Amino acid sequence: GAGVSQSPRYKVAKRGQDVALRCDPISGHVSLFWYQQALGQGPEFLTYFQNEAQLDKSGLPSDRFFAERPEGSVSTLKIQRTQQEDSAVYLCASSLEPFGRGGGETQYFGPGTRLLVL
Amino acid sequence: KQEVTQIPAALSVPEGENLVLNCSFTDSAIYNLQWFRQDPGKGLTSLLLIQSSQREQTSGRLNASLDKSSGRSTLYIAASQPGDSATYLCAVKLDTGFQKLVFGTGTRLLVSP
């Protein structure tokens, strides 16, 4: 079956532009995560959705970052007024179960969107 | 704040060698620890998951150990192959608050034929 897909795979933006990154999770997966991976670093948690509810957004670096999952399936990560420090790979992951104690352990990752802000 | 460190940052070995990757974390209050593999341009794939009450997990040529009290985990790869070349990441799942995954910086492994 299809895995997690992300689009676009690559995005070049001029500083100050707004960008929207899309994630299509595995059908039926309850949990959806966004991570930011800077060059040479491990992924850093941004936000978590359980169905359409955004249960944690503590990792979003600033109010320029906004994520939504309105129908509990596809999710969009939007970055307003992009800055050079936003350049990174943005990874999306989904999990069948709600995340928490004993649940959602297996996260399926998409290939990521590589964002370059000039 | 939980911090996860991986040593070495990069490793190059000839095919057939046994090798050990190290992961350390600063806060022992973890729920579990996972080792992931990341290939260039691709997402992460989970290799092994060790619950906080466990000491080790094995899958094929891979063996991961966990010493929670000392804040350390190792990934042992036996008889390395060129196909093992990838970046290996460890991640701890927090045991308090929102149990997000905290990743290490990774070890980039190159196994040459």
PDB file of C-alpha atoms in Angstrom:
ATOM      1  CA  GLY A   1       0.000   0.000   0.000  1.00  0.00           C
ATOM      2  CA  ALA A   2       0.980   3.645  -0.274  1.00  0.00           C
ATOM      3  CA  GLY A   3       3.150   5.131   2.418  1.00  0.00           C
ATOM      4  CA  VAL A   4       3.285   8.693   3.672  1.00  0.00           C
ATOM      5  CA  SER A   5       3.734  11.159   0.837  1.00  0.00           C
ATOM      6  CA  GLN A   6       4.832  14.767   0.989  1.00  0.00           C
ATOM      7  CA  SER A   7       4.750  17.550  -1.563  1.00  0.00           C
ATOM      8  CA  PRO A   8       6.555  19.368  -2.884  1.00  0.00           C
ATOM      9  CA  ARG A   9       9.755  17.388  -2.424  1.00  0.00           C
ATOM     10  CA  TYR A  10      11.827  20.536  -2.903  1.00  0.00           C
ATOM     11  CA  LYS A  11      10.911  24.149  -2.407  1.00  0.00           C
ATOM     12  CA  VAL A  12      13.007  27.250  -2.948  1.00  0.00           C
ATOM     13  CA  ALA A  13      11.568  30.427  -1.482  1.00  0.00           C
ATOM     14  CA  LYS A  14      12.767  33.981  -1.293  1.00  0.00           C
ATOM     15  CA  ARG A  15      13.046  35.416   2.175  1.00  0.00           C
ATOM     16  CA  GLY A  16       9.680  36.827   3.185  1.00  0.00           C
ATOM     17  CA  GLN A  17       7.574  34.499   1.035  1.00  0.00           C
ATOM     18  CA  ASP A  18       4.895  32.268   2.472  1.00  0.00           C
ATOM     19  CA  VAL A  19       5.124  28.506   1.834  1.00  0.00           C
ATOM     20  CA  ALA A  20       2.748  25.593   2.315  1.00  0.00           C
ATOM     21  CA  LEU A  21       3.957  22.025   2.726  1.00  0.00           C
ATOM     22  CA  ARG A  22       1.564  19.123   2.313  1.00  0.00           C
ATOM     23  CA  CYS A  23       1.495  15.733   3.977  1.00  0.00           C
ATOM     24  CA  ASP A  24      -0.679  12.791   2.928  1.00  0.00           C
ATOM     25  CA  PRO A  25      -0.569  10.229   5.743  1.00  0.00           C
ATOM     26  CA  ILE A  26      -1.348   6.565   5.427  1.00  0.00           C
ATOM     27  CA  SER A  27      -5.109   6.168   5.085  1.00  0.00           C
ATOM     28  CA  GLY A  28      -6.799   5.565   8.427  1.00  0.00           C
ATOM     29  CA  HIS A  29      -3.881   6.695  10.562  1.00  0.00           C
ATOM     30  CA  VAL A  30      -5.039   8.637  13.581  1.00  0.00           C
ATOM     31  CA  SER A  31      -1.784  10.317  14.543  1.00  0.00           C
ATOM     32  CA  LEU A  32       0.191  12.772  12.451  1.00  0.00           C
ATOM     33  CA  PHE A  33       3.479  14.447  13.360  1.00  0.00           C
ATOM     34  CA  TRP A  34       5.577  17.195  11.817  1.00  0.00           C
ATOM     35  CA  TYR A  35       9.331  17.394  12.386  1.00  0.00           C
ATOM     36  CA  GLN A  36      12.015  19.841  11.282  1.00  0.00           C
ATOM     37  CA  GLN A  37      15.450  18.467  10.412  1.00  0.00           C
ATOM     38  CA  ALA A  38      18.263  20.960   9.947  1.00  0.00           C
ATOM     39  CA  LEU A  39      21.343  19.927   7.993  1.00  0.00           C
ATOM     40  CA  GLY A  40      23.456  17.496   9.977  1.00  0.00           C
ATOM     41  CA  GLN A  41      20.969  17.328  12.836  1.00  0.00           C
ATOM     42  CA  GLY A  42      18.327  14.923  14.001  1.00  0.00           C
ATOM     43  CA  PRO A  43      14.624  15.668  13.492  1.00  0.00           C
ATOM     44  CA  GLU A  44      13.024  18.024  15.990  1.00  0.00           C
ATOM     45  CA  PHE A  45       9.368  17.682  16.921  1.00  0.00           C
ATOM     46  CA  LEU A  46       7.115  20.503  15.755  1.00  0.00           C
ATOM     47  CA  THR A  47       3.505  19.481  16.283  1.00  0.00           C
ATOM     48  CA  TYR A  48       1.111  16.551  16.729  1.00  0.00           C
ATOM     49  CA  PHE A  49      -2.429  15.887  15.510  1.00  0.00           C
ATOM     50  CA  GLN A  50      -4.820  13.231  16.693  1.00  0.00           C
ATOM     51  CA  ASN A  51      -7.363  13.125  13.898  1.00  0.00           C
ATOM     52  CA  GLU A  52      -8.231  16.794  13.299  1.00  0.00           C
ATOM     53  CA  ALA A  53      -7.261  17.966  16.782  1.00  0.00           C
ATOM     54  CA  GLN A  54      -3.874  19.591  17.244  1.00  0.00           C
ATOM     55  CA  LEU A  55      -2.950  18.246  20.667  1.00  0.00           C
ATOM     56  CA  ASP A  56       0.554  19.609  20.915  1.00  0.00           C
ATOM     57  CA  LYS A  57       2.285  22.441  19.098  1.00  0.00           C
ATOM     58  CA  SER A  58       5.017  23.125  21.588  1.00  0.00           C
ATOM     59  CA  GLY A  59       7.750  22.580  19.014  1.00  0.00           C
ATOM     60  CA  LEU A  60       6.639  25.243  16.550  1.00  0.00           C
ATOM     61  CA  PRO A  61       9.539  27.745  16.567  1.00  0.00           C
ATOM     62  CA  SER A  62       7.476  30.891  16.163  1.00  0.00           C
ATOM     63  CA  ASP A  63       4.022  32.193  15.356  1.00  0.00           C
ATOM     64  CA  ARG A  64       5.057  32.238  11.695  1.00  0.00           C
ATOM     65  CA  PHE A  65       4.532  28.470  11.709  1.00  0.00           C
ATOM     66  CA  PHE A  66       1.008  27.127  11.467  1.00  0.00           C
ATOM     67  CA  ALA A  67      -0.253  23.594  10.899  1.00  0.00           C
ATOM     68  CA  GLU A  68      -3.693  22.215  10.217  1.00  0.00           C
ATOM     69  CA  ARG A  69      -5.435  18.923   9.538  1.00  0.00           C
ATOM     70  CA  PRO A  70      -9.034  20.000   9.038  1.00  0.00           C
ATOM     71  CA  GLU A  71     -10.588  16.666   8.076  1.00  0.00           C
ATOM     72  CA  GLY A  72      -8.299  14.411  10.016  1.00  0.00           C
ATOM     73  CA  SER A  73      -6.362  13.179   6.998  1.00  0.00           C
ATOM     74  CA  VAL A  74      -4.204  15.516   4.870  1.00  0.00           C
ATOM     75  CA  SER A  75      -2.155  18.056   6.807  1.00  0.00           C
ATOM     76  CA  THR A  76      -0.552  21.309   5.749  1.00  0.00           C
ATOM     77  CA  LEU A  77       2.344  23.070   7.429  1.00  0.00           C
ATOM     78  CA  LYS A  78       2.421  26.739   6.558  1.00  0.00           C
ATOM     79  CA  ILE A  79       5.355  29.047   7.141  1.00  0.00           C
ATOM     80  CA  GLN A  80       4.733  32.747   6.795  1.00  0.00           C
ATOM     81  CA  ARG A  81       7.378  35.331   5.980  1.00  0.00           C
ATOM     82  CA  THR A  82      10.091  32.700   5.596  1.00  0.00           C
ATOM     83  CA  GLN A  83      13.543  33.371   7.021  1.00  0.00           C
ATOM     84  CA  GLN A  84      16.859  31.793   6.115  1.00  0.00           C
ATOM     85  CA  GLU A  85      16.900  29.890   9.401  1.00  0.00           C
ATOM     86  CA  ASP A  86      13.738  28.089   8.251  1.00  0.00           C
ATOM     87  CA  SER A  87      15.818  26.207   5.668  1.00  0.00           C
ATOM     88  CA  ALA A  88      15.562  22.537   6.603  1.00  0.00           C
ATOM     89  CA  VAL A  89      13.904  19.272   5.676  1.00  0.00           C
ATOM     90  CA  TYR A  90      10.362  19.058   6.996  1.00  0.00           C
ATOM     91  CA  LEU A  91       9.311  15.506   7.781  1.00  0.00           C
ATOM     92  CA  CYS A  92       5.803  14.222   8.286  1.00  0.00           C
ATOM     93  CA  ALA A  93       5.020  10.951  10.028  1.00  0.00           C
ATOM     94  CA  SER A  94       1.800   9.110  10.735  1.00  0.00           C
ATOM     95  CA  SER A  95       0.817   6.369  13.119  1.00  0.00           C
ATOM     96  CA  LEU A  96      -2.218   4.112  13.270  1.00  0.00           C
ATOM     97  CA  GLU A  97      -2.913   4.645  16.967  1.00  0.00           C
ATOM     98  CA  PRO A  98      -3.266   7.703  19.167  1.00  0.00           C
ATOM     99  CA  PHE A  99       0.125   8.722  20.497  1.00  0.00           C
ATOM    100  CA  GLY A 100       0.861   8.266  24.148  1.00  0.00           C
ATOM    101  CA  ARG A 101       1.630   5.579  26.662  1.00  0.00           C
ATOM    102  CA  GLY A 102       1.818   2.320  24.782  1.00  0.00           C
ATOM    103  CA  GLY A 103       0.385   3.792  21.624  1.00  0.00           C
ATOM    104  CA  GLY A 104       1.593   5.192  18.354  1.00  0.00           C
ATOM    105  CA  GLU A 105       5.026   3.701  18.733  1.00  0.00           C
ATOM    106  CA  THR A 106       5.418   2.884  15.089  1.00  0.00           C
ATOM    107  CA  GLN A 107       5.660   6.078  13.101  1.00  0.00           C
ATOM    108  CA  TYR A 108       5.827   5.893   9.317  1.00  0.00           C
ATOM    109  CA  PHE A 109       7.831   8.733   7.886  1.00  0.00           C
ATOM    110  CA  GLY A 110       7.444  10.470   4.560  1.00  0.00           C
ATOM    111  CA  PRO A 111      10.466  11.402   2.415  1.00  0.00           C
ATOM    112  CA  GLY A 112      10.330  15.016   3.555  1.00  0.00           C
ATOM    113  CA  THR A 113      10.190  18.420   1.877  1.00  0.00           C
ATOM    114  CA  ARG A 114      13.544  20.148   1.541  1.00  0.00           C
ATOM    115  CA  LEU A 115      12.996  23.887   1.972  1.00  0.00           C
ATOM    116  CA  LEU A 116      15.672  26.368   0.981  1.00  0.00           C
ATOM    117  CA  VAL A 117      15.110  30.022   1.810  1.00  0.00           C
ATOM    118  CA  LEU A 118      17.324  32.433  -0.106  1.00  0.00           C
TER     119      LEU A 118
ATOM    120  CA  LYS B   1      15.501  19.507  28.952  1.00  0.00           C
ATOM    121  CA  GLN B   2      16.281  16.125  27.448  1.00  0.00           C
ATOM    122  CA  GLU B   3      19.350  16.113  25.225  1.00  0.00           C
ATOM    123  CA  VAL B   4      20.423  13.164  23.105  1.00  0.00           C
ATOM    124  CA  THR B   5      23.969  12.822  21.796  1.00  0.00           C
ATOM    125  CA  GLN B   6      25.388  10.300  19.358  1.00  0.00           C
ATOM    126  CA  ILE B   7      29.012   9.329  18.954  1.00  0.00           C
ATOM    127  CA  PRO B   8      30.702   9.073  16.561  1.00  0.00           C
ATOM    128  CA  ALA B   9      29.186  11.584  14.154  1.00  0.00           C
ATOM    129  CA  ALA B  10      30.561   9.625  11.212  1.00  0.00           C
ATOM    130  CA  LEU B  11      32.095   6.205  10.785  1.00  0.00           C
ATOM    131  CA  SER B  12      33.704   4.505   7.801  1.00  0.00           C
ATOM    132  CA  VAL B  13      34.469   0.780   7.935  1.00  0.00           C
ATOM    133  CA  PRO B  14      35.293  -2.012   5.492  1.00  0.00           C
ATOM    134  CA  GLU B  15      32.672  -4.632   4.783  1.00  0.00           C
ATOM    135  CA  GLY B  16      32.469  -7.443   7.316  1.00  0.00           C
ATOM    136  CA  GLU B  17      33.446  -5.479  10.406  1.00  0.00           C
ATOM    137  CA  ASN B  18      31.390  -5.508  13.563  1.00  0.00           C
ATOM    138  CA  LEU B  19      30.643  -2.022  14.834  1.00  0.00           C
ATOM    139  CA  VAL B  20      29.051  -0.148  17.720  1.00  0.00           C
ATOM    140  CA  LEU B  21      27.137   3.108  17.596  1.00  0.00           C
ATOM    141  CA  ASN B  22      26.612   5.037  20.803  1.00  0.00           C
ATOM    142  CA  CYS B  23      23.720   7.123  22.078  1.00  0.00           C
ATOM    143  CA  SER B  24      23.538   8.991  25.362  1.00  0.00           C
ATOM    144  CA  PHE B  25      20.698  10.966  26.924  1.00  0.00           C
ATOM    145  CA  THR B  26      20.704  13.370  29.839  1.00  0.00           C
ATOM    146  CA  ASP B  27      17.388  12.558  31.540  1.00  0.00           C
ATOM    147  CA  SER B  28      16.764   8.941  32.509  1.00  0.00           C
ATOM    148  CA  ALA B  29      12.989   9.500  32.693  1.00  0.00           C
ATOM    149  CA  ILE B  30      12.291   7.919  29.338  1.00  0.00           C
ATOM    150  CA  TYR B  31       9.405   5.707  28.225  1.00  0.00           C
ATOM    151  CA  ASN B  32      11.351   3.914  25.518  1.00  0.00           C
ATOM    152  CA  LEU B  33      14.216   4.325  23.061  1.00  0.00           C
ATOM    153  CA  GLN B  34      14.231   3.656  19.332  1.00  0.00           C
ATOM    154  CA  TRP B  35      16.933   3.309  16.752  1.00  0.00           C
ATOM    155  CA  PHE B  36      16.096   4.547  13.256  1.00  0.00           C
ATOM    156  CA  ARG B  37      17.801   4.372   9.913  1.00  0.00           C
ATOM    157  CA  GLN B  38      17.679   7.280   7.449  1.00  0.00           C
ATOM    158  CA  ASP B  39      18.725   6.925   3.824  1.00  0.00           C
ATOM    159  CA  PRO B  40      19.483  10.039   1.747  1.00  0.00           C
ATOM    160  CA  GLY B  41      16.323  11.668   0.445  1.00  0.00           C
ATOM    161  CA  LYS B  42      14.125   9.261   2.318  1.00  0.00           C
ATOM    162  CA  GLY B  43      12.246   9.180   5.564  1.00  0.00           C
ATOM    163  CA  LEU B  44      13.179   7.334   8.707  1.00  0.00           C
ATOM    164  CA  THR B  45      12.681   3.625   9.229  1.00  0.00           C
ATOM    165  CA  SER B  46      12.421   2.189  12.726  1.00  0.00           C
ATOM    166  CA  LEU B  47      14.936  -0.591  13.384  1.00  0.00           C
ATOM    167  CA  LEU B  48      14.547  -1.480  17.051  1.00  0.00           C
ATOM    168  CA  LEU B  49      12.493  -0.249  19.984  1.00  0.00           C
ATOM    169  CA  ILE B  50      13.509  -0.901  23.586  1.00  0.00           C
ATOM    170  CA  GLN B  51      11.026  -0.289  26.383  1.00  0.00           C
ATOM    171  CA  SER B  52      12.429   1.401  29.496  1.00  0.00           C
ATOM    172  CA  SER B  53      12.078  -1.863  31.431  1.00  0.00           C
ATOM    173  CA  GLN B  54      14.089  -3.838  28.879  1.00  0.00           C
ATOM    174  CA  ARG B  55      17.835  -4.224  28.547  1.00  0.00           C
ATOM    175  CA  GLU B  56      18.162  -5.156  24.898  1.00  0.00           C
ATOM    176  CA  GLN B  57      16.441  -6.000  21.628  1.00  0.00           C
ATOM    177  CA  THR B  58      17.700  -7.974  18.659  1.00  0.00           C
ATOM    178  CA  SER B  59      16.701  -8.076  15.027  1.00  0.00           C
ATOM    179  CA  GLY B  60      18.849 -10.051  12.628  1.00  0.00           C
ATOM    180  CA  ARG B  61      22.354  -8.602  12.650  1.00  0.00           C
ATOM    181  CA  LEU B  62      21.286  -5.708  14.866  1.00  0.00           C
ATOM    182  CA  ASN B  63      21.367  -5.653  18.638  1.00  0.00           C
ATOM    183  CA  ALA B  64      20.465  -2.640  20.744  1.00  0.00           C
ATOM    184  CA  SER B  65      21.081  -2.332  24.460  1.00  0.00           C
ATOM    185  CA  LEU B  66      19.750   0.150  26.973  1.00  0.00           C
ATOM    186  CA  ASP B  67      21.195   1.224  30.320  1.00  0.00           C
ATOM    187  CA  LYS B  68      18.553   3.645  31.470  1.00  0.00           C
ATOM    188  CA  SER B  69      20.195   4.573  34.757  1.00  0.00           C
ATOM    189  CA  SER B  70      23.407   5.664  33.055  1.00  0.00           C
ATOM    190  CA  GLY B  71      21.593   7.259  30.142  1.00  0.00           C
ATOM    191  CA  ARG B  72      23.193   5.147  27.425  1.00  0.00           C
ATOM    192  CA  SER B  73      22.243   2.925  24.534  1.00  0.00           C
ATOM    193  CA  THR B  74      24.351   1.135  21.970  1.00  0.00           C
ATOM    194  CA  LEU B  75      23.505  -0.272  18.564  1.00  0.00           C
ATOM    195  CA  TYR B  76      25.653  -3.206  17.566  1.00  0.00           C
ATOM    196  CA  ILE B  77      25.820  -4.142  13.882  1.00  0.00           C
ATOM    197  CA  ALA B  78      27.388  -7.496  13.127  1.00  0.00           C
ATOM    198  CA  ALA B  79      29.152  -8.350   9.887  1.00  0.00           C
ATOM    199  CA  SER B  80      28.481  -4.988   8.280  1.00  0.00           C
ATOM    200  CA  GLN B  81      27.496  -4.793   4.616  1.00  0.00           C
ATOM    201  CA  PRO B  82      27.561  -1.933   2.080  1.00  0.00           C
ATOM    202  CA  GLY B  83      23.761  -1.869   2.260  1.00  0.00           C
ATOM    203  CA  ASP B  84      24.055  -0.828   5.895  1.00  0.00           C
ATOM    204  CA  SER B  85      25.416   2.545   4.763  1.00  0.00           C
ATOM    205  CA  ALA B  86      23.003   5.181   6.080  1.00  0.00           C
ATOM    206  CA  THR B  87      22.543   7.609   8.945  1.00  0.00           C
ATOM    207  CA  TYR B  88      21.501   5.980  12.211  1.00  0.00           C
ATOM    208  CA  LEU B  89      19.444   7.992  14.671  1.00  0.00           C
ATOM    209  CA  CYS B  90      18.430   7.184  18.203  1.00  0.00           C
ATOM    210  CA  ALA B  91      15.358   8.765  19.768  1.00  0.00           C
ATOM    211  CA  VAL B  92      13.965   8.684  23.280  1.00  0.00           C
ATOM    212  CA  LYS B  93      10.288   8.961  24.063  1.00  0.00           C
ATOM    213  CA  LEU B  94       9.761  11.207  27.058  1.00  0.00           C
ATOM    214  CA  ASP B  95       7.988   9.807  30.103  1.00  0.00           C
ATOM    215  CA  THR B  96       6.463  13.084  31.234  1.00  0.00           C
ATOM    216  CA  GLY B  97       4.127  15.606  29.704  1.00  0.00           C
ATOM    217  CA  PHE B  98       3.570  15.169  26.003  1.00  0.00           C
ATOM    218  CA  GLN B  99       5.720  12.166  25.258  1.00  0.00           C
ATOM    219  CA  LYS B 100       7.371  13.487  22.151  1.00  0.00           C
ATOM    220  CA  LEU B 101      10.354  11.804  20.560  1.00  0.00           C
ATOM    221  CA  VAL B 102      13.690  13.548  21.105  1.00  0.00           C
ATOM    222  CA  PHE B 103      16.237  12.595  18.469  1.00  0.00           C
ATOM    223  CA  GLY B 104      19.995  12.497  18.557  1.00  0.00           C
ATOM    224  CA  THR B 105      22.149  14.101  15.888  1.00  0.00           C
ATOM    225  CA  GLY B 106      22.852  10.804  14.165  1.00  0.00           C
ATOM    226  CA  THR B 107      25.833   8.727  13.108  1.00  0.00           C
ATOM    227  CA  ARG B 108      26.595   8.641   9.389  1.00  0.00           C
ATOM    228  CA  LEU B 109      27.858   5.169   8.515  1.00  0.00           C
ATOM    229  CA  LEU B 110      29.705   4.206   5.351  1.00  0.00           C
ATOM    230  CA  VAL B 111      30.517   0.553   4.744  1.00  0.00           C
ATOM    231  CA  SER B 112      32.868   0.073   1.837  1.00  0.00           C
ATOM    232  CA  PRO B 113      33.060  -3.143  -0.233  1.00  0.00           C
TER     233      PRO B 113
END
